[in-house]
Amino acid sequence: MDVDGETRTTPVVRFDGNHAVEPPPAPLPPAGAAVSLSGVARGLVRSARPRQWIKNLLVVAAPLAAGSLLQADVARTTLLAFALFCLASSGVYLLNDVHDVAEDRRHPTKRLRPVAAGIVPPAVATVAGLVLLAGSLAGAFLLTRTDLVVVLACYVGISLAYAYFLRDQPVIDLAVVASGFLLRGIAGGAASGIVLSQWFLLVAAFGALFMVAGKRYAEMVALGDEAATRRSLRAYSASYLRFVWSLSAGVTCTVYSLWAFELREDDTGFPWQTVSIAPFVLALLRYAVDVDRGEAGTPEDIVLRDRVLLGLGVVWLVTVGLGVLAR
């Protein structure tokens, strides 16, 4: 499934004559086989998807844009928001793996997931997921502002609703996954009491939609004829997804430019905010190349693997940072 943008597939179906043949379920450990505690612990860590935590760095966006990230209190609350979102997202992943265990066991690669492979008992994964979710919400309630508690609760509720029944609703599924990215951006402001501008919210919203629609499109291009076997892609055509990510890319570039020019009106020094438009747009276009090739199925891997894209991101951060320092 796609929780927080993570790729979800339905079993790959092969055809024998006129009959569909599904891959056999992954073999489970024999009855009575001992599962070591260390194996369960390692399996829980794998199921928590620590590689996906990079998405939670979006909580830094609002404090960075406001120029207050280096303030001690803001840095502390932002780091706490990052940690809480890591706990919450991992809890959702664990519950998702339990919910999808039967389907994952029929999948050629997802059957290797710890829950599907029998390394982590479903009951243990369920308890661990609930503990992580409860811990994240309790930590937010005890250690942060009420605004962040509300944002985190919305994230948890929407993610679970997506995992259990919203993922099969066309268009709604795109909006729900995009909302996960948007809520991370909002959380950075909520944690520190930073007022978010309308431009920031628009850039975050349409930028997230661009990422999600591009991810779906890349998966469809990469799979070709097998795309029809993917539940998350079955309701879409390549032309529709291209339309969505093209539209969202155009809106993202437009509202970011308006935001940058609005910030420039308050400064009299070098126009760093205006200059930042160039690397921002180029980075978006570079990412679109990966989307068009069908290589953006895992956005976090693309960002880290494409050195040109990574370089453009660094240039953009430098120009934004210089603009913030010059204010």
GROMACS .gro file of C-alpha atoms in nm:
model
  327
    1MET     CA    1   0.000   0.000   0.000
    2ASP     CA    2   0.097   0.365  -0.001
    3VAL     CA    3   0.119   0.507   0.348
    4ASP     CA    4   0.310   0.833   0.338
    5GLY     CA    5   0.409   0.777  -0.016
    6GLU     CA    6   0.556   0.434   0.037
    7THR     CA    7   0.504   0.206  -0.261
    8ARG     CA    8   0.229  -0.047  -0.228
    9THR     CA    9   0.173  -0.318  -0.483
   10THR     CA   10  -0.079  -0.590  -0.535
   11PRO     CA   11   0.053  -0.936  -0.620
   12VAL     CA   12   0.211  -0.963  -0.963
   13VAL     CA   13  -0.017  -1.187  -1.169
   14ARG     CA   14   0.114  -1.423  -1.440
   15PHE     CA   15  -0.106  -1.575  -1.706
   16ASP     CA   16  -0.108  -1.942  -1.805
   17GLY     CA   17  -0.314  -1.956  -2.120
   18ASN     CA   18  -0.638  -1.781  -2.030
   19HIS     CA   19  -0.605  -1.828  -1.655
   20ALA     CA   20  -0.437  -1.596  -1.406
   21VAL     CA   21  -0.189  -1.762  -1.177
   22GLU     CA   22  -0.083  -1.582  -0.860
   23PRO     CA   23   0.259  -1.644  -0.706
   24PRO     CA   24   0.250  -1.892  -0.418
   25PRO     CA   25   0.249  -1.750  -0.067
   26ALA     CA   26   0.583  -1.710   0.104
   27PRO     CA   27   0.668  -2.016   0.313
   28LEU     CA   28   0.608  -1.961   0.683
   29PRO     CA   29   0.829  -2.098   0.958
   30PRO     CA   30   0.731  -2.454   1.056
   31ALA     CA   31   0.495  -2.495   1.349
   32GLY     CA   32   0.675  -2.471   1.677
   33ALA     CA   33   0.983  -2.311   1.523
   34ALA     CA   34   1.161  -2.084   1.766
   35VAL     CA   35   1.193  -1.718   1.677
   36SER     CA   36   1.473  -1.547   1.863
   37LEU     CA   37   1.412  -1.224   2.047
   38SER     CA   38   1.699  -1.063   1.860
   39GLY     CA   39   1.540  -1.168   1.530
   40VAL     CA   40   1.207  -1.019   1.634
   41ALA     CA   41   1.380  -0.698   1.743
   42ARG     CA   42   1.565  -0.666   1.413
   43GLY     CA   43   1.242  -0.741   1.228
   44LEU     CA   44   1.058  -0.469   1.418
   45VAL     CA   45   1.328  -0.219   1.326
   46ARG     CA   46   1.302  -0.315   0.960
   47SER     CA   47   0.923  -0.290   0.971
   48ALA     CA   48   0.952   0.058   1.124
   49ARG     CA   49   1.109   0.176   0.793
   50PRO     CA   50   1.386   0.405   0.929
   51ARG     CA   51   1.481   0.487   0.567
   52GLN     CA   52   1.146   0.664   0.535
   53TRP     CA   53   1.226   0.902   0.820
   54ILE     CA   54   1.398   1.136   0.575
   55LYS     CA   55   1.049   1.257   0.479
   56ASN     CA   56   1.002   1.390   0.830
   57LEU     CA   57   1.274   1.650   0.767
   58LEU     CA   58   0.994   1.854   0.610
   59VAL     CA   59   0.920   1.980   0.962
   60VAL     CA   60   1.228   2.201   0.917
   61ALA     CA   61   1.073   2.390   0.625
   62ALA     CA   62   0.861   2.641   0.818
   63PRO     CA   63   1.127   2.741   1.075
   64LEU     CA   64   1.384   2.771   0.794
   65ALA     CA   65   1.158   2.991   0.583
   66ALA     CA   66   1.082   3.209   0.886
   67GLY     CA   67   1.453   3.251   0.963
   68SER     CA   68   1.415   3.120   1.318
   69LEU     CA   69   1.558   2.769   1.288
   70LEU     CA   70   1.884   2.864   1.461
   71GLN     CA   71   1.706   2.993   1.770
   72ALA     CA   72   1.757   2.748   2.055
   73ASP     CA   73   1.388   2.707   2.146
   74VAL     CA   74   1.280   2.670   1.785
   75ALA     CA   75   1.556   2.420   1.709
   76ARG     CA   76   1.456   2.213   2.013
   77THR     CA   77   1.085   2.204   1.930
   78THR     CA   78   1.158   2.130   1.563
   79LEU     CA   79   1.382   1.837   1.657
   80LEU     CA   80   1.111   1.710   1.892
   81ALA     CA   81   0.851   1.735   1.615
   82PHE     CA   82   1.081   1.537   1.386
   83ALA     CA   83   1.121   1.262   1.647
   84LEU     CA   84   0.747   1.244   1.714
   85PHE     CA   85   0.669   1.210   1.343
   86CYS     CA   86   0.927   0.933   1.315
   87LEU     CA   87   0.750   0.742   1.594
   88ALA     CA   88   0.406   0.802   1.443
   89SER     CA   89   0.502   0.705   1.087
   90SER     CA   90   0.674   0.387   1.208
   91GLY     CA   91   0.366   0.293   1.409
   92VAL     CA   92   0.151   0.331   1.098
   93TYR     CA   93   0.391   0.114   0.895
   94LEU     CA   94   0.374  -0.166   1.153
   95LEU     CA   95  -0.006  -0.168   1.162
   96ASN     CA   96  -0.013  -0.156   0.784
   97ASP     CA   97   0.209  -0.464   0.759
   98VAL     CA   98  -0.026  -0.655   0.991
   99HIS     CA   99  -0.329  -0.547   0.791
  100ASP     CA  100  -0.168  -0.651   0.460
  101VAL     CA  101   0.002  -0.970   0.581
  102ALA     CA  102  -0.202  -1.211   0.367
  103GLU     CA  103  -0.155  -1.006   0.051
  104ASP     CA  104   0.213  -0.943   0.117
  105ARG     CA  105   0.275  -1.319   0.145
  106ARG     CA  106   0.160  -1.359  -0.217
  107HIS     CA  107   0.389  -1.082  -0.341
  108PRO     CA  108   0.733  -1.174  -0.483
  109THR     CA  109   0.923  -0.915  -0.277
  110LYS     CA  110   0.693  -0.799   0.001
  111ARG     CA  111   0.667  -1.155   0.129
  112LEU     CA  112   1.016  -1.091   0.267
  113ARG     CA  113   0.886  -0.825   0.504
  114PRO     CA  114   0.933  -0.940   0.864
  115VAL     CA  115   0.562  -0.973   0.944
  116ALA     CA  116   0.476  -1.148   0.618
  117ALA     CA  117   0.780  -1.377   0.647
  118GLY     CA  118   0.686  -1.484   0.998
  119ILE     CA  119   0.988  -1.323   1.161
  120VAL     CA  120   0.769  -1.085   1.361
  121PRO     CA  121   0.438  -1.227   1.491
  122PRO     CA  122   0.140  -1.009   1.389
  123ALA     CA  123   0.037  -0.965   1.753
  124VAL     CA  124   0.382  -0.832   1.842
  125ALA     CA  125   0.380  -0.594   1.544
  126THR     CA  126   0.032  -0.472   1.638
  127VAL     CA  127   0.132  -0.401   1.998
  128ALA     CA  128   0.453  -0.229   1.885
  129GLY     CA  129   0.263  -0.015   1.635
  130LEU     CA  130   0.004   0.091   1.891
  131VAL     CA  131   0.276   0.170   2.146
  132LEU     CA  132   0.460   0.390   1.895
  133LEU     CA  133   0.142   0.574   1.800
  134ALA     CA  134   0.037   0.621   2.163
  135GLY     CA  135   0.390   0.728   2.255
  136SER     CA  136   0.405   0.988   1.980
  137LEU     CA  137   0.069   1.139   2.075
  138ALA     CA  138   0.145   1.130   2.448
  139GLY     CA  139   0.485   1.287   2.388
  140ALA     CA  140   0.327   1.563   2.183
  141PHE     CA  141   0.067   1.625   2.453
  142LEU     CA  142   0.320   1.639   2.736
  143LEU     CA  143   0.615   1.808   2.568
  144THR     CA  144   0.485   2.035   2.293
  145ARG     CA  145   0.219   2.287   2.204
  146THR     CA  146  -0.146   2.194   2.158
  147ASP     CA  147  -0.123   2.291   1.790
  148LEU     CA  148   0.132   2.017   1.726
  149VAL     CA  149  -0.083   1.762   1.909
  150VAL     CA  150  -0.370   1.843   1.673
  151VAL     CA  151  -0.150   1.821   1.362
  152LEU     CA  152   0.004   1.490   1.471
  153ALA     CA  153  -0.338   1.345   1.559
  154CYS     CA  154  -0.467   1.444   1.214
  155TYR     CA  155  -0.165   1.278   1.054
  156VAL     CA  156  -0.220   0.954   1.247
  157GLY     CA  157  -0.595   0.949   1.180
  158ILE     CA  158  -0.561   1.020   0.807
  159SER     CA  159  -0.277   0.769   0.765
  160LEU     CA  160  -0.474   0.491   0.935
  161ALA     CA  161  -0.787   0.575   0.738
  162TYR     CA  162  -0.582   0.554   0.419
  163ALA     CA  163  -0.425   0.224   0.523
  164TYR     CA  164  -0.761   0.059   0.591
  165PHE     CA  165  -1.008   0.197   0.336
  166LEU     CA  166  -0.922   0.526   0.158
  167ARG     CA  167  -0.639   0.386  -0.054
  168ASP     CA  168  -0.881   0.240  -0.311
  169GLN     CA  169  -1.059   0.572  -0.379
  170PRO     CA  170  -0.925   0.741  -0.696
  171VAL     CA  171  -0.810   1.102  -0.653
  172ILE     CA  172  -0.883   1.082  -0.280
  173ASP     CA  173  -0.581   0.858  -0.240
  174LEU     CA  174  -0.358   1.116  -0.409
  175ALA     CA  175  -0.489   1.391  -0.184
  176VAL     CA  176  -0.450   1.182   0.132
  177VAL     CA  177  -0.090   1.085   0.059
  178ALA     CA  178  -0.008   1.445  -0.032
  179SER     CA  179  -0.164   1.559   0.295
  180GLY     CA  180   0.095   1.352   0.482
  181PHE     CA  181   0.371   1.570   0.336
  182LEU     CA  182   0.171   1.888   0.392
  183LEU     CA  183   0.104   1.805   0.757
  184ARG     CA  184   0.476   1.759   0.817
  185GLY     CA  185   0.536   2.109   0.682
  186ILE     CA  186   0.258   2.250   0.899
  187ALA     CA  187   0.397   2.066   1.204
  188GLY     CA  188   0.720   2.263   1.190
  189GLY     CA  189   0.526   2.585   1.235
  190ALA     CA  190   0.283   2.440   1.488
  191ALA     CA  191   0.566   2.314   1.708
  192SER     CA  192   0.718   2.660   1.746
  193GLY     CA  193   0.416   2.886   1.709
  194ILE     CA  194   0.530   3.017   1.369
  195VAL     CA  195   0.254   3.172   1.161
  196LEU     CA  196   0.248   3.004   0.819
  197SER     CA  197   0.192   3.224   0.516
  198GLN     CA  198  -0.060   3.141   0.249
  199TRP     CA  199   0.224   3.104  -0.001
  200PHE     CA  200   0.404   2.850   0.216
  201LEU     CA  201   0.090   2.639   0.245
  202LEU     CA  202   0.026   2.654  -0.130
  203VAL     CA  203   0.384   2.560  -0.217
  204ALA     CA  204   0.377   2.272   0.031
  205ALA     CA  205   0.036   2.146  -0.084
  206PHE     CA  206   0.098   2.150  -0.459
  207GLY     CA  207   0.459   2.042  -0.419
  208ALA     CA  208   0.336   1.736  -0.227
  209LEU     CA  209   0.075   1.664  -0.495
  210PHE     CA  210   0.348   1.688  -0.760
  211MET     CA  211   0.559   1.432  -0.571
  212VAL     CA  212   0.269   1.189  -0.522
  213ALA     CA  213   0.130   1.209  -0.878
  214GLY     CA  214   0.483   1.187  -1.016
  215LYS     CA  215   0.548   0.879  -0.806
  216ARG     CA  216   0.233   0.710  -0.938
  217TYR     CA  217   0.320   0.806  -1.295
  218ALA     CA  218   0.677   0.675  -1.259
  219GLU     CA  219   0.544   0.344  -1.125
  220MET     CA  220   0.307   0.314  -1.420
  221VAL     CA  221   0.586   0.386  -1.672
  222ALA     CA  222   0.821   0.140  -1.502
  223LEU     CA  223   0.563  -0.142  -1.484
  224GLY     CA  224   0.416  -0.103  -1.832
  225ASP     CA  225   0.152  -0.371  -1.895
  226GLU     CA  226   0.180  -0.496  -1.536
  227ALA     CA  227   0.049  -0.164  -1.401
  228ALA     CA  228  -0.305  -0.304  -1.418
  229THR     CA  229  -0.213  -0.547  -1.140
  230ARG     CA  230  -0.141  -0.263  -0.899
  231ARG     CA  231  -0.445  -0.159  -0.698
  232SER     CA  232  -0.314   0.196  -0.650
  233LEU     CA  233  -0.272   0.239  -1.029
  234ARG     CA  234  -0.574   0.051  -1.159
  235ALA     CA  235  -0.803   0.355  -1.162
  236TYR     CA  236  -0.559   0.584  -1.344
  237SER     CA  237  -0.422   0.630  -1.693
  238ALA     CA  238  -0.073   0.758  -1.770
  239SER     CA  239  -0.218   1.067  -1.940
  240TYR     CA  240  -0.426   1.155  -1.634
  241LEU     CA  241  -0.132   1.122  -1.395
  242ARG     CA  242   0.086   1.326  -1.632
  243PHE     CA  243  -0.182   1.596  -1.630
  244VAL     CA  244  -0.194   1.600  -1.249
  245TRP     CA  245   0.180   1.622  -1.193
  246SER     CA  246   0.222   1.876  -1.475
  247LEU     CA  247  -0.054   2.095  -1.332
  248SER     CA  248   0.081   2.070  -0.976
  249ALA     CA  249   0.435   2.146  -1.094
  250GLY     CA  250   0.317   2.460  -1.272
  251VAL     CA  251   0.121   2.581  -0.970
  252THR     CA  252   0.413   2.505  -0.737
  253CYS     CA  253   0.656   2.711  -0.947
  254THR     CA  254   0.407   2.998  -0.975
  255VAL     CA  255   0.322   3.027  -0.606
  256TYR     CA  256   0.687   2.985  -0.503
  257SER     CA  257   0.781   3.273  -0.732
  258LEU     CA  258   0.504   3.491  -0.589
  259TRP     CA  259   0.622   3.402  -0.239
  260ALA     CA  260   0.983   3.488  -0.322
  261PHE     CA  261   0.886   3.824  -0.474
  262GLU     CA  262   0.670   3.906  -0.172
  263LEU     CA  263   0.963   3.838   0.062
  264ARG     CA  264   1.184   4.053  -0.159
  265GLU     CA  265   0.956   4.354  -0.102
  266ASP     CA  266   1.064   4.366   0.262
  267ASP     CA  267   1.439   4.370   0.185
  268THR     CA  268   1.669   4.630   0.039
  269GLY     CA  269   1.983   4.418   0.004
  270PHE     CA  270   2.079   4.157  -0.253
  271PRO     CA  271   1.766   3.974  -0.381
  272TRP     CA  272   1.856   3.624  -0.259
  273GLN     CA  273   1.491   3.520  -0.239
  274THR     CA  274   1.442   3.609  -0.604
  275VAL     CA  275   1.761   3.427  -0.702
  276SER     CA  276   1.637   3.114  -0.522
  277ILE     CA  277   1.361   3.079  -0.783
  278ALA     CA  278   1.615   2.957  -1.040
  279PRO     CA  279   1.752   2.654  -0.849
  280PHE     CA  280   1.401   2.574  -0.722
  281VAL     CA  281   1.251   2.556  -1.072
  282LEU     CA  282   1.555   2.373  -1.213
  283ALA     CA  283   1.537   2.116  -0.934
  284LEU     CA  284   1.167   2.061  -1.005
  285LEU     CA  285   1.238   2.016  -1.375
  286ARG     CA  286   1.528   1.780  -1.301
  287TYR     CA  287   1.305   1.569  -1.078
  288ALA     CA  288   1.045   1.566  -1.357
  289VAL     CA  289   1.306   1.402  -1.583
  290ASP     CA  290   1.331   1.114  -1.335
  291VAL     CA  291   0.952   1.095  -1.316
  292ASP     CA  292   0.921   1.080  -1.694
  293ARG     CA  293   1.175   0.797  -1.712
  294GLY     CA  294   0.983   0.596  -1.455
  295GLU     CA  295   1.266   0.627  -1.202
  296ALA     CA  296   1.085   0.821  -0.929
  297GLY     CA  297   0.899   0.534  -0.762
  298THR     CA  298   1.095   0.603  -0.443
  299PRO     CA  299   1.141   0.982  -0.419
  300GLU     CA  300   1.385   0.971  -0.127
  301ASP     CA  301   1.619   0.741  -0.320
  302ILE     CA  302   1.603   0.961  -0.631
  303VAL     CA  303   1.698   1.271  -0.433
  304LEU     CA  304   2.000   1.096  -0.281
  305ARG     CA  305   2.109   0.921  -0.602
  306ASP     CA  306   2.075   1.208  -0.851
  307ARG     CA  307   2.381   1.423  -0.777
  308VAL     CA  308   2.270   1.705  -1.004
  309LEU     CA  309   1.934   1.720  -0.828
  310LEU     CA  310   2.109   1.706  -0.493
  311GLY     CA  311   2.342   1.988  -0.600
  312LEU     CA  312   2.050   2.204  -0.709
  313GLY     CA  313   1.887   2.140  -0.374
  314VAL     CA  314   2.201   2.255  -0.193
  315VAL     CA  315   2.221   2.572  -0.406
  316TRP     CA  316   1.855   2.642  -0.331
  317LEU     CA  317   1.908   2.596   0.044
  318VAL     CA  318   2.211   2.827   0.035
  319THR     CA  319   2.025   3.104  -0.149
  320VAL     CA  320   1.724   3.072   0.083
  321GLY     CA  321   1.952   3.074   0.386
  322LEU     CA  322   2.137   3.384   0.266
  323GLY     CA  323   1.805   3.554   0.205
  324VAL     CA  324   1.690   3.469   0.557
  325LEU     CA  325   2.016   3.593   0.714
  326ALA     CA  326   1.998   3.917   0.517
  327ARG     CA  327   1.652   4.005   0.652
   0.00000   0.00000   0.00000
